Amino acid sequence: ASSPPRRCVITKICVRDLAKPRSFHVDEDKTTLVSDVSSILDDDSIDIVVEVMGGTSLARTVVLEALKRGKSVVTANKALIAEYLDEIHSAVEQSGNKDVKFGYEAAVAGGIPVISTLQHCYAGDIINEIGGIINGTTNYMLGKMAGGANYDEVLKEAQDLGFAETDPTADVEGHDVRAKIAILAKLAFGTTVDVDEIPCNGITQISSVDFEYAKLLNCTIKLIGTASRRSHYGERDGDLSVYVAPKMIPTNHILAAATGCGNAVTVDSVNLGTASYFGPGAGRFPTANSVVADICRVAAGNCPADPFPLRSTIEIDNDYTSAFY
C-alpha cells in the first residue's frame, strides 16, 4: 500500500556561485541557497536529495553519501548511473531503510516515462530487444542533414540553439546513448553492462552523401542504441548484445517518425510484440517534469523499493552479426 502523500518543500539548493544572478525566484522564508553540499547531507530534516549537477565524481559522492545517510535520491545523471550502477544499487539495498528510494526517470529519454514503464509494466513479460533514438541532439542534427545540410553547419546550429554543448563529444560520438542503453539493458534483461565494453559509433563520419544513398533505399539515418537477446538453441535464448551505431531506417518504420529533438524507444517482448514510446527527449521542461514526477512518487510512497527489479545471469557477447552500410 502507498504511504499518505507528504508535502514537498525545497529547503536548500546547492549552487557553485551564490553571487550569480538567477532567473528564478526563491522564497527565502522556505528555501536557502548554499554553496557547500555537506550542509544538505548533514541536515537530518532533509529526506530527499535531488542531484542534477552532472558528472561522475562529486555527483557520485553526493548520491552514495545521501543513500548511506538514509535519504532518498532523485537524479537525471545517466553517466553516473551507467558507470556505477551496481554500487548505487547496493547502496539502496544496504541503507536498511525501506523508505530510501532511488528515482532516475529523467536519466533516459527526457520526458518519456520509459523507466517507470520498464519497472512496472513488463513484470509478466519477457523482453527480447529494446532500443531506439535516445539522444535529442544527434536526432536533430541527422534530421537537418537529411535535408541537405552538412555536418559542421548543423553542429554549429545545434550549439547556437543550446542543443549541443561547446564540447559535443558525448553526443556526437555516441557516449550519451551508450550510457542510456546500458541502463535500459539492465532494466530489460537484469544484466549489468560495462559501458566501456559497449561498441559505440557516433555520427561524426556521416555526411550528406550518405543520406543521398539512404534516400535511394527509401531510408533515413538514425543513431540507435540497441540491447538485443541473441538466439542460440531456440529463439532469443542466447547472449545479450548491446551496441550503439547509426542505422539505415526505412522511411515507413516507426523510428523514422521521431523528428527534431524527439526520442523514441521500442520494446519487443513475448506478450506485447513491439511497443513504442515517443516524446520529447531533451530540454529543460521535459527533463524537469520527470524529476518532479520522481519526487512526487517518493513522497507518495509509490517509487519502487528496488530501482532495478530484474536480475539475471545472461552473458554479454558483443561479437554480433548485423547488416551494415
PDB file of C-alpha atoms in Angstrom:
ATOM      1  CA  ALA A   1       0.000   0.000   0.000  1.00  0.00           C
ATOM      2  CA  SER A   2       1.152   3.529  -0.690  1.00  0.00           C
ATOM      3  CA  SER A   3       2.046   5.854   2.137  1.00  0.00           C
ATOM      4  CA  PRO A   4      -0.004   9.046   2.605  1.00  0.00           C
ATOM      5  CA  PRO A   5       1.421  11.764   0.307  1.00  0.00           C
ATOM      6  CA  ARG A   6       3.891  14.074   2.001  1.00  0.00           C
ATOM      7  CA  ARG A   7       4.064  17.798   1.288  1.00  0.00           C
ATOM      8  CA  CYS A   8       7.298  18.585  -0.533  1.00  0.00           C
ATOM      9  CA  VAL A   9       9.246  21.690   0.434  1.00  0.00           C
ATOM     10  CA  ILE A  10      12.556  22.659  -1.186  1.00  0.00           C
ATOM     11  CA  THR A  11      14.559  23.795   1.834  1.00  0.00           C
ATOM     12  CA  LYS A  12      18.044  24.107   0.332  1.00  0.00           C
ATOM     13  CA  ILE A  13      19.562  24.492  -3.137  1.00  0.00           C
ATOM     14  CA  CYS A  14      23.310  23.962  -3.526  1.00  0.00           C
ATOM     15  CA  VAL A  15      24.920  26.175  -6.186  1.00  0.00           C
ATOM     16  CA  ARG A  16      28.500  26.817  -7.252  1.00  0.00           C
ATOM     17  CA  ASP A  17      28.319  30.632  -7.062  1.00  0.00           C
ATOM     18  CA  LEU A  18      25.988  32.307  -4.574  1.00  0.00           C
ATOM     19  CA  ALA A  19      26.541  35.733  -6.164  1.00  0.00           C
ATOM     20  CA  LYS A  20      25.487  34.691  -9.668  1.00  0.00           C
ATOM     21  CA  PRO A  21      22.267  36.376 -10.895  1.00  0.00           C
ATOM     22  CA  ARG A  22      19.429  33.860 -11.333  1.00  0.00           C
ATOM     23  CA  SER A  23      16.312  33.845 -13.475  1.00  0.00           C
ATOM     24  CA  PHE A  24      14.124  32.153 -10.855  1.00  0.00           C
ATOM     25  CA  HIS A  25      12.621  33.422  -7.607  1.00  0.00           C
ATOM     26  CA  VAL A  26      13.414  31.784  -4.272  1.00  0.00           C
ATOM     27  CA  ASP A  27      11.106  32.168  -1.276  1.00  0.00           C
ATOM     28  CA  GLU A  28      13.753  32.956   1.321  1.00  0.00           C
ATOM     29  CA  ASP A  29      11.359  32.089   4.142  1.00  0.00           C
ATOM     30  CA  LYS A  30      11.378  28.476   2.949  1.00  0.00           C
ATOM     31  CA  THR A  31      14.439  27.969   0.741  1.00  0.00           C
ATOM     32  CA  THR A  32      18.107  28.772   1.306  1.00  0.00           C
ATOM     33  CA  LEU A  33      20.828  28.870  -1.354  1.00  0.00           C
ATOM     34  CA  VAL A  34      24.038  27.210  -0.135  1.00  0.00           C
ATOM     35  CA  SER A  35      27.420  26.523  -1.720  1.00  0.00           C
ATOM     36  CA  ASP A  36      28.513  23.597   0.472  1.00  0.00           C
ATOM     37  CA  VAL A  37      26.804  20.296  -0.293  1.00  0.00           C
ATOM     38  CA  SER A  38      27.589  18.999   3.194  1.00  0.00           C
ATOM     39  CA  SER A  39      25.010  21.440   4.574  1.00  0.00           C
ATOM     40  CA  ILE A  40      22.406  19.342   2.753  1.00  0.00           C
ATOM     41  CA  LEU A  41      23.864  15.940   3.552  1.00  0.00           C
ATOM     42  CA  ASP A  42      24.280  16.844   7.242  1.00  0.00           C
ATOM     43  CA  ASP A  43      20.733  18.172   7.568  1.00  0.00           C
ATOM     44  CA  ASP A  44      18.600  15.423   9.137  1.00  0.00           C
ATOM     45  CA  SER A  45      15.399  17.273   8.221  1.00  0.00           C
ATOM     46  CA  ILE A  46      16.069  16.691   4.506  1.00  0.00           C
ATOM     47  CA  ASP A  47      14.865  13.285   3.324  1.00  0.00           C
ATOM     48  CA  ILE A  48      15.131  13.658  -0.492  1.00  0.00           C
ATOM     49  CA  VAL A  49      18.252  14.820  -2.325  1.00  0.00           C
ATOM     50  CA  VAL A  50      17.895  15.805  -5.996  1.00  0.00           C
ATOM     51  CA  GLU A  51      21.166  15.557  -7.961  1.00  0.00           C
ATOM     52  CA  VAL A  52      21.244  17.402 -11.278  1.00  0.00           C
ATOM     53  CA  MET A  53      24.830  18.680 -11.300  1.00  0.00           C
ATOM     54  CA  GLY A  54      26.088  16.104 -13.812  1.00  0.00           C
ATOM     55  CA  GLY A  55      29.497  14.469 -13.898  1.00  0.00           C
ATOM     56  CA  THR A  56      30.586  11.313 -12.130  1.00  0.00           C
ATOM     57  CA  SER A  57      32.969  12.473  -9.383  1.00  0.00           C
ATOM     58  CA  LEU A  58      31.312  14.833  -6.890  1.00  0.00           C
ATOM     59  CA  ALA A  59      27.907  13.592  -8.022  1.00  0.00           C
ATOM     60  CA  ARG A  60      28.862  10.025  -7.101  1.00  0.00           C
ATOM     61  CA  THR A  61      29.985  11.133  -3.639  1.00  0.00           C
ATOM     62  CA  VAL A  62      26.766  13.072  -3.052  1.00  0.00           C
ATOM     63  CA  VAL A  63      24.468  10.281  -4.249  1.00  0.00           C
ATOM     64  CA  LEU A  64      26.181   7.485  -2.313  1.00  0.00           C
ATOM     65  CA  GLU A  65      26.530   9.555   0.847  1.00  0.00           C
ATOM     66  CA  ALA A  66      22.894  10.623   0.714  1.00  0.00           C
ATOM     67  CA  LEU A  67      21.752   6.999   0.392  1.00  0.00           C
ATOM     68  CA  LYS A  68      24.102   5.956   3.202  1.00  0.00           C
ATOM     69  CA  ARG A  69      22.534   8.591   5.462  1.00  0.00           C
ATOM     70  CA  GLY A  70      19.016   7.356   4.791  1.00  0.00           C
ATOM     71  CA  LYS A  71      17.962   9.971   2.256  1.00  0.00           C
ATOM     72  CA  SER A  72      16.160   9.123  -0.965  1.00  0.00           C
ATOM     73  CA  VAL A  73      17.827  10.299  -4.176  1.00  0.00           C
ATOM     74  CA  VAL A  74      16.349  11.577  -7.435  1.00  0.00           C
ATOM     75  CA  THR A  75      18.770  12.094 -10.319  1.00  0.00           C
ATOM     76  CA  ALA A  76      18.911  12.766 -14.063  1.00  0.00           C
ATOM     77  CA  ASN A  77      22.551  11.659 -14.290  1.00  0.00           C
ATOM     78  CA  LYS A  78      22.731   8.836 -16.842  1.00  0.00           C
ATOM     79  CA  ALA A  79      26.550   8.781 -16.953  1.00  0.00           C
ATOM     80  CA  LEU A  80      26.742   8.301 -13.182  1.00  0.00           C
ATOM     81  CA  ILE A  81      24.131   5.540 -13.130  1.00  0.00           C
ATOM     82  CA  ALA A  82      25.648   3.648 -16.066  1.00  0.00           C
ATOM     83  CA  GLU A  83      29.182   3.754 -14.644  1.00  0.00           C
ATOM     84  CA  TYR A  84      28.317   2.997 -11.010  1.00  0.00           C
ATOM     85  CA  LEU A  85      25.050   1.093 -11.373  1.00  0.00           C
ATOM     86  CA  ASP A  86      25.884  -1.855  -9.120  1.00  0.00           C
ATOM     87  CA  GLU A  87      27.419   0.399  -6.457  1.00  0.00           C
ATOM     88  CA  ILE A  88      24.317   2.602  -6.374  1.00  0.00           C
ATOM     89  CA  HIS A  89      22.047  -0.434  -6.347  1.00  0.00           C
ATOM     90  CA  SER A  90      23.933  -1.897  -3.385  1.00  0.00           C
ATOM     91  CA  ALA A  91      23.786   1.441  -1.519  1.00  0.00           C
ATOM     92  CA  VAL A  92      19.986   1.455  -1.808  1.00  0.00           C
ATOM     93  CA  GLU A  93      19.761  -2.138  -0.567  1.00  0.00           C
ATOM     94  CA  GLN A  94      22.224  -1.594   2.278  1.00  0.00           C
ATOM     95  CA  SER A  95      20.587   1.584   3.572  1.00  0.00           C
ATOM     96  CA  GLY A  96      18.475  -0.550   5.901  1.00  0.00           C
ATOM     97  CA  ASN A  97      15.581   1.862   5.467  1.00  0.00           C
ATOM     98  CA  LYS A  98      12.583   0.806   3.381  1.00  0.00           C
ATOM     99  CA  ASP A  99      11.739   4.475   2.810  1.00  0.00           C
ATOM    100  CA  VAL A 100      15.041   5.117   0.992  1.00  0.00           C
ATOM    101  CA  LYS A 101      14.317   5.196  -2.743  1.00  0.00           C
ATOM    102  CA  PHE A 102      16.284   5.934  -5.903  1.00  0.00           C
ATOM    103  CA  GLY A 103      14.447   7.669  -8.750  1.00  0.00           C
ATOM    104  CA  TYR A 104      16.019   8.233 -12.171  1.00  0.00           C
ATOM    105  CA  GLU A 105      13.184   8.694 -14.667  1.00  0.00           C
ATOM    106  CA  ALA A 106      14.888  11.739 -16.207  1.00  0.00           C
ATOM    107  CA  ALA A 107      18.123   9.851 -16.911  1.00  0.00           C
ATOM    108  CA  VAL A 108      16.841   8.249 -20.142  1.00  0.00           C
ATOM    109  CA  ALA A 109      14.618   9.749 -22.856  1.00  0.00           C
ATOM    110  CA  GLY A 110      13.898  13.028 -21.068  1.00  0.00           C
ATOM    111  CA  GLY A 111      10.162  13.412 -20.593  1.00  0.00           C
ATOM    112  CA  ILE A 112       9.151   9.944 -21.826  1.00  0.00           C
ATOM    113  CA  PRO A 113       8.225   7.748 -18.810  1.00  0.00           C
ATOM    114  CA  VAL A 114      10.139   4.734 -20.090  1.00  0.00           C
ATOM    115  CA  ILE A 115      11.962   3.935 -16.806  1.00  0.00           C
ATOM    116  CA  SER A 116       8.795   3.554 -14.727  1.00  0.00           C
ATOM    117  CA  THR A 117       7.175   1.614 -17.572  1.00  0.00           C
ATOM    118  CA  LEU A 118      10.006  -0.926 -17.579  1.00  0.00           C
ATOM    119  CA  GLN A 119       9.997  -1.122 -13.777  1.00  0.00           C
ATOM    120  CA  HIS A 120       6.280  -1.865 -13.528  1.00  0.00           C
ATOM    121  CA  CYS A 121       4.631  -2.902 -16.779  1.00  0.00           C
ATOM    122  CA  TYR A 122       6.783  -5.782 -18.031  1.00  0.00           C
ATOM    123  CA  ALA A 123       6.809  -7.862 -14.827  1.00  0.00           C
ATOM    124  CA  GLY A 124       4.784 -10.620 -16.509  1.00  0.00           C
ATOM    125  CA  ASP A 125       6.506 -10.373 -19.876  1.00  0.00           C
ATOM    126  CA  ILE A 126       9.875 -11.316 -21.394  1.00  0.00           C
ATOM    127  CA  ILE A 127      11.732  -8.643 -23.352  1.00  0.00           C
ATOM    128  CA  ASN A 128      13.659  -9.752 -26.428  1.00  0.00           C
ATOM    129  CA  GLU A 129      15.019  -6.387 -27.568  1.00  0.00           C
ATOM    130  CA  ILE A 130      14.972  -2.753 -26.527  1.00  0.00           C
ATOM    131  CA  GLY A 131      16.415   0.206 -28.342  1.00  0.00           C
ATOM    132  CA  GLY A 132      15.781   3.379 -30.205  1.00  0.00           C
ATOM    133  CA  ILE A 133      16.616   7.042 -30.544  1.00  0.00           C
ATOM    134  CA  ILE A 134      17.686   8.279 -27.111  1.00  0.00           C
ATOM    135  CA  ASN A 135      19.730  11.393 -27.866  1.00  0.00           C
ATOM    136  CA  GLY A 136      17.850  14.503 -28.958  1.00  0.00           C
ATOM    137  CA  THR A 137      20.914  16.435 -30.120  1.00  0.00           C
ATOM    138  CA  THR A 138      22.050  13.888 -32.702  1.00  0.00           C
ATOM    139  CA  ASN A 139      18.494  13.243 -33.844  1.00  0.00           C
ATOM    140  CA  TYR A 140      18.092  16.962 -34.505  1.00  0.00           C
ATOM    141  CA  MET A 141      21.400  17.066 -36.384  1.00  0.00           C
ATOM    142  CA  LEU A 142      20.646  14.000 -38.503  1.00  0.00           C
ATOM    143  CA  GLY A 143      17.234  15.420 -39.378  1.00  0.00           C
ATOM    144  CA  LYS A 144      18.863  18.593 -40.686  1.00  0.00           C
ATOM    145  CA  MET A 145      21.475  16.590 -42.619  1.00  0.00           C
ATOM    146  CA  ALA A 146      18.680  14.573 -44.223  1.00  0.00           C
ATOM    147  CA  GLY A 147      17.512  17.881 -45.673  1.00  0.00           C
ATOM    148  CA  GLY A 148      20.897  18.528 -47.275  1.00  0.00           C
ATOM    149  CA  ALA A 149      22.856  20.419 -44.607  1.00  0.00           C
ATOM    150  CA  ASN A 150      26.450  19.384 -43.884  1.00  0.00           C
ATOM    151  CA  TYR A 151      27.719  18.110 -40.538  1.00  0.00           C
ATOM    152  CA  ASP A 152      29.767  21.158 -39.464  1.00  0.00           C
ATOM    153  CA  GLU A 153      26.956  23.550 -40.329  1.00  0.00           C
ATOM    154  CA  VAL A 154      24.392  21.545 -38.382  1.00  0.00           C
ATOM    155  CA  LEU A 155      26.672  21.108 -35.357  1.00  0.00           C
ATOM    156  CA  LYS A 156      27.171  24.876 -35.096  1.00  0.00           C
ATOM    157  CA  GLU A 157      23.414  25.428 -35.392  1.00  0.00           C
ATOM    158  CA  ALA A 158      22.762  22.880 -32.632  1.00  0.00           C
ATOM    159  CA  GLN A 159      25.319  24.612 -30.408  1.00  0.00           C
ATOM    160  CA  ASP A 160      23.834  28.048 -31.098  1.00  0.00           C
ATOM    161  CA  LEU A 161      20.382  26.745 -30.153  1.00  0.00           C
ATOM    162  CA  GLY A 162      21.722  25.195 -26.946  1.00  0.00           C
ATOM    163  CA  PHE A 163      21.042  21.615 -28.069  1.00  0.00           C
ATOM    164  CA  ALA A 164      24.745  20.707 -28.195  1.00  0.00           C
ATOM    165  CA  GLU A 165      27.494  21.562 -25.712  1.00  0.00           C
ATOM    166  CA  THR A 166      30.593  23.560 -26.617  1.00  0.00           C
ATOM    167  CA  ASP A 167      32.372  20.193 -26.442  1.00  0.00           C
ATOM    168  CA  PRO A 168      29.829  17.970 -28.219  1.00  0.00           C
ATOM    169  CA  THR A 169      31.834  14.731 -27.879  1.00  0.00           C
ATOM    170  CA  ALA A 170      29.401  12.944 -25.534  1.00  0.00           C
ATOM    171  CA  ASP A 171      26.557  13.452 -28.005  1.00  0.00           C
ATOM    172  CA  VAL A 172      28.146  13.108 -31.443  1.00  0.00           C
ATOM    173  CA  GLU A 173      30.434  10.189 -30.542  1.00  0.00           C
ATOM    174  CA  GLY A 174      27.502   8.253 -29.077  1.00  0.00           C
ATOM    175  CA  HIS A 175      28.702   8.225 -25.453  1.00  0.00           C
ATOM    176  CA  ASP A 176      25.409   9.636 -24.170  1.00  0.00           C
ATOM    177  CA  VAL A 177      23.450   6.915 -25.975  1.00  0.00           C
ATOM    178  CA  ARG A 178      25.902   4.301 -24.694  1.00  0.00           C
ATOM    179  CA  ALA A 179      25.184   5.236 -21.062  1.00  0.00           C
ATOM    180  CA  LYS A 180      21.429   5.239 -21.646  1.00  0.00           C
ATOM    181  CA  ILE A 181      21.295   1.883 -23.424  1.00  0.00           C
ATOM    182  CA  ALA A 182      23.337   0.357 -20.564  1.00  0.00           C
ATOM    183  CA  ILE A 183      20.604   1.497 -18.149  1.00  0.00           C
ATOM    184  CA  LEU A 184      17.806   0.213 -20.384  1.00  0.00           C
ATOM    185  CA  ALA A 185      19.605  -3.129 -20.782  1.00  0.00           C
ATOM    186  CA  LYS A 186      19.751  -3.531 -17.002  1.00  0.00           C
ATOM    187  CA  LEU A 187      16.036  -2.823 -16.668  1.00  0.00           C
ATOM    188  CA  ALA A 188      15.031  -5.024 -19.610  1.00  0.00           C
ATOM    189  CA  PHE A 189      17.328  -8.005 -19.033  1.00  0.00           C
ATOM    190  CA  GLY A 190      18.637  -7.732 -15.459  1.00  0.00           C
ATOM    191  CA  THR A 191      22.265  -7.770 -16.576  1.00  0.00           C
ATOM    192  CA  THR A 192      24.745  -5.037 -15.692  1.00  0.00           C
ATOM    193  CA  VAL A 193      26.669  -3.953 -18.782  1.00  0.00           C
ATOM    194  CA  ASP A 194      30.105  -2.337 -18.532  1.00  0.00           C
ATOM    195  CA  VAL A 195      29.742   0.862 -20.578  1.00  0.00           C
ATOM    196  CA  ASP A 196      33.371   0.673 -21.693  1.00  0.00           C
ATOM    197  CA  GLU A 197      32.646  -2.694 -23.305  1.00  0.00           C
ATOM    198  CA  ILE A 198      29.747  -1.431 -25.429  1.00  0.00           C
ATOM    199  CA  PRO A 199      30.729  -0.957 -29.113  1.00  0.00           C
ATOM    200  CA  CYS A 200      29.978   2.651 -29.905  1.00  0.00           C
ATOM    201  CA  ASN A 201      29.925   4.544 -33.199  1.00  0.00           C
ATOM    202  CA  GLY A 202      28.659   8.108 -33.349  1.00  0.00           C
ATOM    203  CA  ILE A 203      27.668  10.360 -36.238  1.00  0.00           C
ATOM    204  CA  THR A 204      30.933  12.210 -36.928  1.00  0.00           C
ATOM    205  CA  GLN A 205      31.676  10.150 -40.030  1.00  0.00           C
ATOM    206  CA  ILE A 206      28.256  10.679 -41.601  1.00  0.00           C
ATOM    207  CA  SER A 207      27.932  13.147 -44.474  1.00  0.00           C
ATOM    208  CA  SER A 208      25.100  14.456 -46.629  1.00  0.00           C
ATOM    209  CA  VAL A 209      26.175  11.966 -49.318  1.00  0.00           C
ATOM    210  CA  ASP A 210      25.201   9.089 -47.005  1.00  0.00           C
ATOM    211  CA  PHE A 211      21.677  10.490 -46.862  1.00  0.00           C
ATOM    212  CA  GLU A 212      21.532  10.551 -50.648  1.00  0.00           C
ATOM    213  CA  TYR A 213      22.290   6.821 -50.692  1.00  0.00           C
ATOM    214  CA  ALA A 214      19.789   6.266 -47.887  1.00  0.00           C
ATOM    215  CA  LYS A 215      17.118   8.069 -49.883  1.00  0.00           C
ATOM    216  CA  LEU A 216      17.717   5.743 -52.841  1.00  0.00           C
ATOM    217  CA  LEU A 217      16.911   2.866 -50.474  1.00  0.00           C
ATOM    218  CA  ASN A 218      13.809   4.650 -49.107  1.00  0.00           C
ATOM    219  CA  CYS A 219      15.607   5.046 -45.793  1.00  0.00           C
ATOM    220  CA  THR A 220      16.867   7.708 -43.442  1.00  0.00           C
ATOM    221  CA  ILE A 221      19.716   7.528 -40.914  1.00  0.00           C
ATOM    222  CA  LYS A 222      19.257   7.490 -37.140  1.00  0.00           C
ATOM    223  CA  LEU A 223      21.668   6.945 -34.254  1.00  0.00           C
ATOM    224  CA  ILE A 224      20.310   3.883 -32.461  1.00  0.00           C
ATOM    225  CA  GLY A 225      21.156   2.292 -29.130  1.00  0.00           C
ATOM    226  CA  THR A 226      20.281  -1.414 -29.097  1.00  0.00           C
ATOM    227  CA  ALA A 227      20.178  -4.179 -26.496  1.00  0.00           C
ATOM    228  CA  SER A 228      19.104  -7.451 -28.057  1.00  0.00           C
ATOM    229  CA  ARG A 229      18.943 -11.077 -26.924  1.00  0.00           C
ATOM    230  CA  ARG A 230      20.508 -13.386 -29.490  1.00  0.00           C
ATOM    231  CA  SER A 231      19.162 -16.790 -30.483  1.00  0.00           C
ATOM    232  CA  HIS A 232      21.231 -19.847 -29.567  1.00  0.00           C
ATOM    233  CA  TYR A 233      19.369 -23.157 -29.257  1.00  0.00           C
ATOM    234  CA  GLY A 234      15.974 -21.521 -29.603  1.00  0.00           C
ATOM    235  CA  GLU A 235      14.532 -18.127 -30.331  1.00  0.00           C
ATOM    236  CA  ARG A 236      16.045 -15.311 -28.211  1.00  0.00           C
ATOM    237  CA  ASP A 237      17.595 -17.691 -25.667  1.00  0.00           C
ATOM    238  CA  GLY A 238      21.242 -16.701 -26.112  1.00  0.00           C
ATOM    239  CA  ASP A 239      23.645 -13.997 -25.018  1.00  0.00           C
ATOM    240  CA  LEU A 240      22.924 -10.275 -24.908  1.00  0.00           C
ATOM    241  CA  SER A 241      24.357  -7.838 -27.455  1.00  0.00           C
ATOM    242  CA  VAL A 242      24.466  -4.137 -26.619  1.00  0.00           C
ATOM    243  CA  TYR A 243      25.770  -1.551 -29.077  1.00  0.00           C
ATOM    244  CA  VAL A 244      25.397   1.997 -30.427  1.00  0.00           C
ATOM    245  CA  ALA A 245      25.534   2.707 -34.158  1.00  0.00           C
ATOM    246  CA  PRO A 246      23.952   4.814 -36.911  1.00  0.00           C
ATOM    247  CA  LYS A 247      21.420   2.703 -38.789  1.00  0.00           C
ATOM    248  CA  MET A 248      19.548   2.870 -42.061  1.00  0.00           C
ATOM    249  CA  ILE A 249      15.886   3.153 -41.044  1.00  0.00           C
ATOM    250  CA  PRO A 250      13.142   2.637 -43.653  1.00  0.00           C
ATOM    251  CA  THR A 251      11.080   5.809 -44.012  1.00  0.00           C
ATOM    252  CA  ASN A 252       7.906   3.846 -43.169  1.00  0.00           C
ATOM    253  CA  HIS A 253       9.453   2.486 -39.943  1.00  0.00           C
ATOM    254  CA  ILE A 254       8.087   3.884 -36.702  1.00  0.00           C
ATOM    255  CA  LEU A 255      11.520   5.194 -35.636  1.00  0.00           C
ATOM    256  CA  ALA A 256      11.706   7.381 -38.735  1.00  0.00           C
ATOM    257  CA  ALA A 257       8.803   9.393 -37.322  1.00  0.00           C
ATOM    258  CA  ALA A 258      10.936  10.759 -34.457  1.00  0.00           C
ATOM    259  CA  THR A 259      11.997  14.210 -35.651  1.00  0.00           C
ATOM    260  CA  GLY A 260      13.764  17.224 -34.178  1.00  0.00           C
ATOM    261  CA  CYS A 261      14.937  16.573 -30.615  1.00  0.00           C
ATOM    262  CA  GLY A 262      12.351  13.834 -30.178  1.00  0.00           C
ATOM    263  CA  ASN A 263      13.215  10.438 -28.743  1.00  0.00           C
ATOM    264  CA  ALA A 264      11.667   7.054 -29.470  1.00  0.00           C
ATOM    265  CA  VAL A 265      12.113   3.774 -27.603  1.00  0.00           C
ATOM    266  CA  THR A 266      10.846   0.462 -28.963  1.00  0.00           C
ATOM    267  CA  VAL A 267      10.454  -2.664 -26.865  1.00  0.00           C
ATOM    268  CA  ASP A 268       9.994  -6.095 -28.439  1.00  0.00           C
ATOM    269  CA  SER A 269       8.560  -8.621 -25.988  1.00  0.00           C
ATOM    270  CA  VAL A 270       6.886 -12.010 -25.972  1.00  0.00           C
ATOM    271  CA  ASN A 271       3.425 -10.862 -24.860  1.00  0.00           C
ATOM    272  CA  LEU A 272       3.136  -7.371 -26.318  1.00  0.00           C
ATOM    273  CA  GLY A 273       5.096  -7.757 -29.521  1.00  0.00           C
ATOM    274  CA  THR A 274       6.501  -4.315 -30.380  1.00  0.00           C
ATOM    275  CA  ALA A 275       5.524  -1.378 -28.181  1.00  0.00           C
ATOM    276  CA  SER A 276       6.825   2.127 -28.901  1.00  0.00           C
ATOM    277  CA  TYR A 277       7.241   5.153 -26.672  1.00  0.00           C
ATOM    278  CA  PHE A 278       7.641   8.600 -28.266  1.00  0.00           C
ATOM    279  CA  GLY A 279       8.102  12.071 -26.855  1.00  0.00           C
ATOM    280  CA  PRO A 280      10.446  14.944 -26.038  1.00  0.00           C
ATOM    281  CA  GLY A 281      13.823  13.515 -25.167  1.00  0.00           C
ATOM    282  CA  ALA A 282      15.652  16.705 -24.269  1.00  0.00           C
ATOM    283  CA  GLY A 283      15.067  20.187 -22.910  1.00  0.00           C
ATOM    284  CA  ARG A 284      14.648  21.763 -19.505  1.00  0.00           C
ATOM    285  CA  PHE A 285      10.910  21.233 -19.098  1.00  0.00           C
ATOM    286  CA  PRO A 286      10.636  17.575 -20.232  1.00  0.00           C
ATOM    287  CA  THR A 287      13.600  16.682 -18.003  1.00  0.00           C
ATOM    288  CA  ALA A 288      12.253  18.714 -15.081  1.00  0.00           C
ATOM    289  CA  ASN A 289       8.874  17.037 -15.478  1.00  0.00           C
ATOM    290  CA  SER A 290      10.448  13.610 -14.995  1.00  0.00           C
ATOM    291  CA  VAL A 291      12.481  14.830 -11.996  1.00  0.00           C
ATOM    292  CA  VAL A 292       9.386  16.288 -10.312  1.00  0.00           C
ATOM    293  CA  ALA A 293       7.418  13.112 -11.074  1.00  0.00           C
ATOM    294  CA  ASP A 294      10.082  11.087  -9.232  1.00  0.00           C
ATOM    295  CA  ILE A 295       9.976  13.461  -6.264  1.00  0.00           C
ATOM    296  CA  CYS A 296       6.201  13.067  -6.100  1.00  0.00           C
ATOM    297  CA  ARG A 297       6.484   9.272  -6.338  1.00  0.00           C
ATOM    298  CA  VAL A 298       8.989   9.159  -3.490  1.00  0.00           C
ATOM    299  CA  ALA A 299       6.840  11.465  -1.364  1.00  0.00           C
ATOM    300  CA  ALA A 300       3.728   9.376  -2.039  1.00  0.00           C
ATOM    301  CA  GLY A 301       5.500   6.078  -1.399  1.00  0.00           C
ATOM    302  CA  ASN A 302       4.969   4.932  -4.978  1.00  0.00           C
ATOM    303  CA  CYS A 303       8.624   4.766  -6.024  1.00  0.00           C
ATOM    304  CA  PRO A 304       9.708   1.118  -6.401  1.00  0.00           C
ATOM    305  CA  ALA A 305      11.652  -0.312  -3.477  1.00  0.00           C
ATOM    306  CA  ASP A 306      14.111  -1.866  -5.938  1.00  0.00           C
ATOM    307  CA  PRO A 307      15.197   0.584  -8.678  1.00  0.00           C
ATOM    308  CA  PHE A 308      16.477  -2.317 -10.810  1.00  0.00           C
ATOM    309  CA  PRO A 309      13.975  -5.094 -10.068  1.00  0.00           C
ATOM    310  CA  LEU A 310      15.163  -7.666 -12.620  1.00  0.00           C
ATOM    311  CA  ARG A 311      18.275  -9.792 -12.067  1.00  0.00           C
ATOM    312  CA  SER A 312      19.702 -12.385 -14.419  1.00  0.00           C
ATOM    313  CA  THR A 313      22.846 -14.247 -15.390  1.00  0.00           C
ATOM    314  CA  ILE A 314      22.549 -13.572 -19.126  1.00  0.00           C
ATOM    315  CA  GLU A 315      26.036 -13.297 -20.590  1.00  0.00           C
ATOM    316  CA  ILE A 316      27.161 -10.318 -22.658  1.00  0.00           C
ATOM    317  CA  ASP A 317      28.524 -11.054 -26.139  1.00  0.00           C
ATOM    318  CA  ASN A 318      29.093  -8.022 -28.330  1.00  0.00           C
ATOM    319  CA  ASP A 319      30.593 -10.030 -31.170  1.00  0.00           C
ATOM    320  CA  TYR A 320      27.302  -9.619 -33.006  1.00  0.00           C
ATOM    321  CA  THR A 321      26.237 -10.061 -36.630  1.00  0.00           C
ATOM    322  CA  SER A 322      24.169  -7.433 -38.427  1.00  0.00           C
ATOM    323  CA  ALA A 323      23.719  -5.740 -41.779  1.00  0.00           C
ATOM    324  CA  PHE A 324      25.804  -2.567 -42.044  1.00  0.00           C
ATOM    325  CA  TYR A 325      26.063   0.066 -44.718  1.00  0.00           C
TER     326      TYR A 325
END
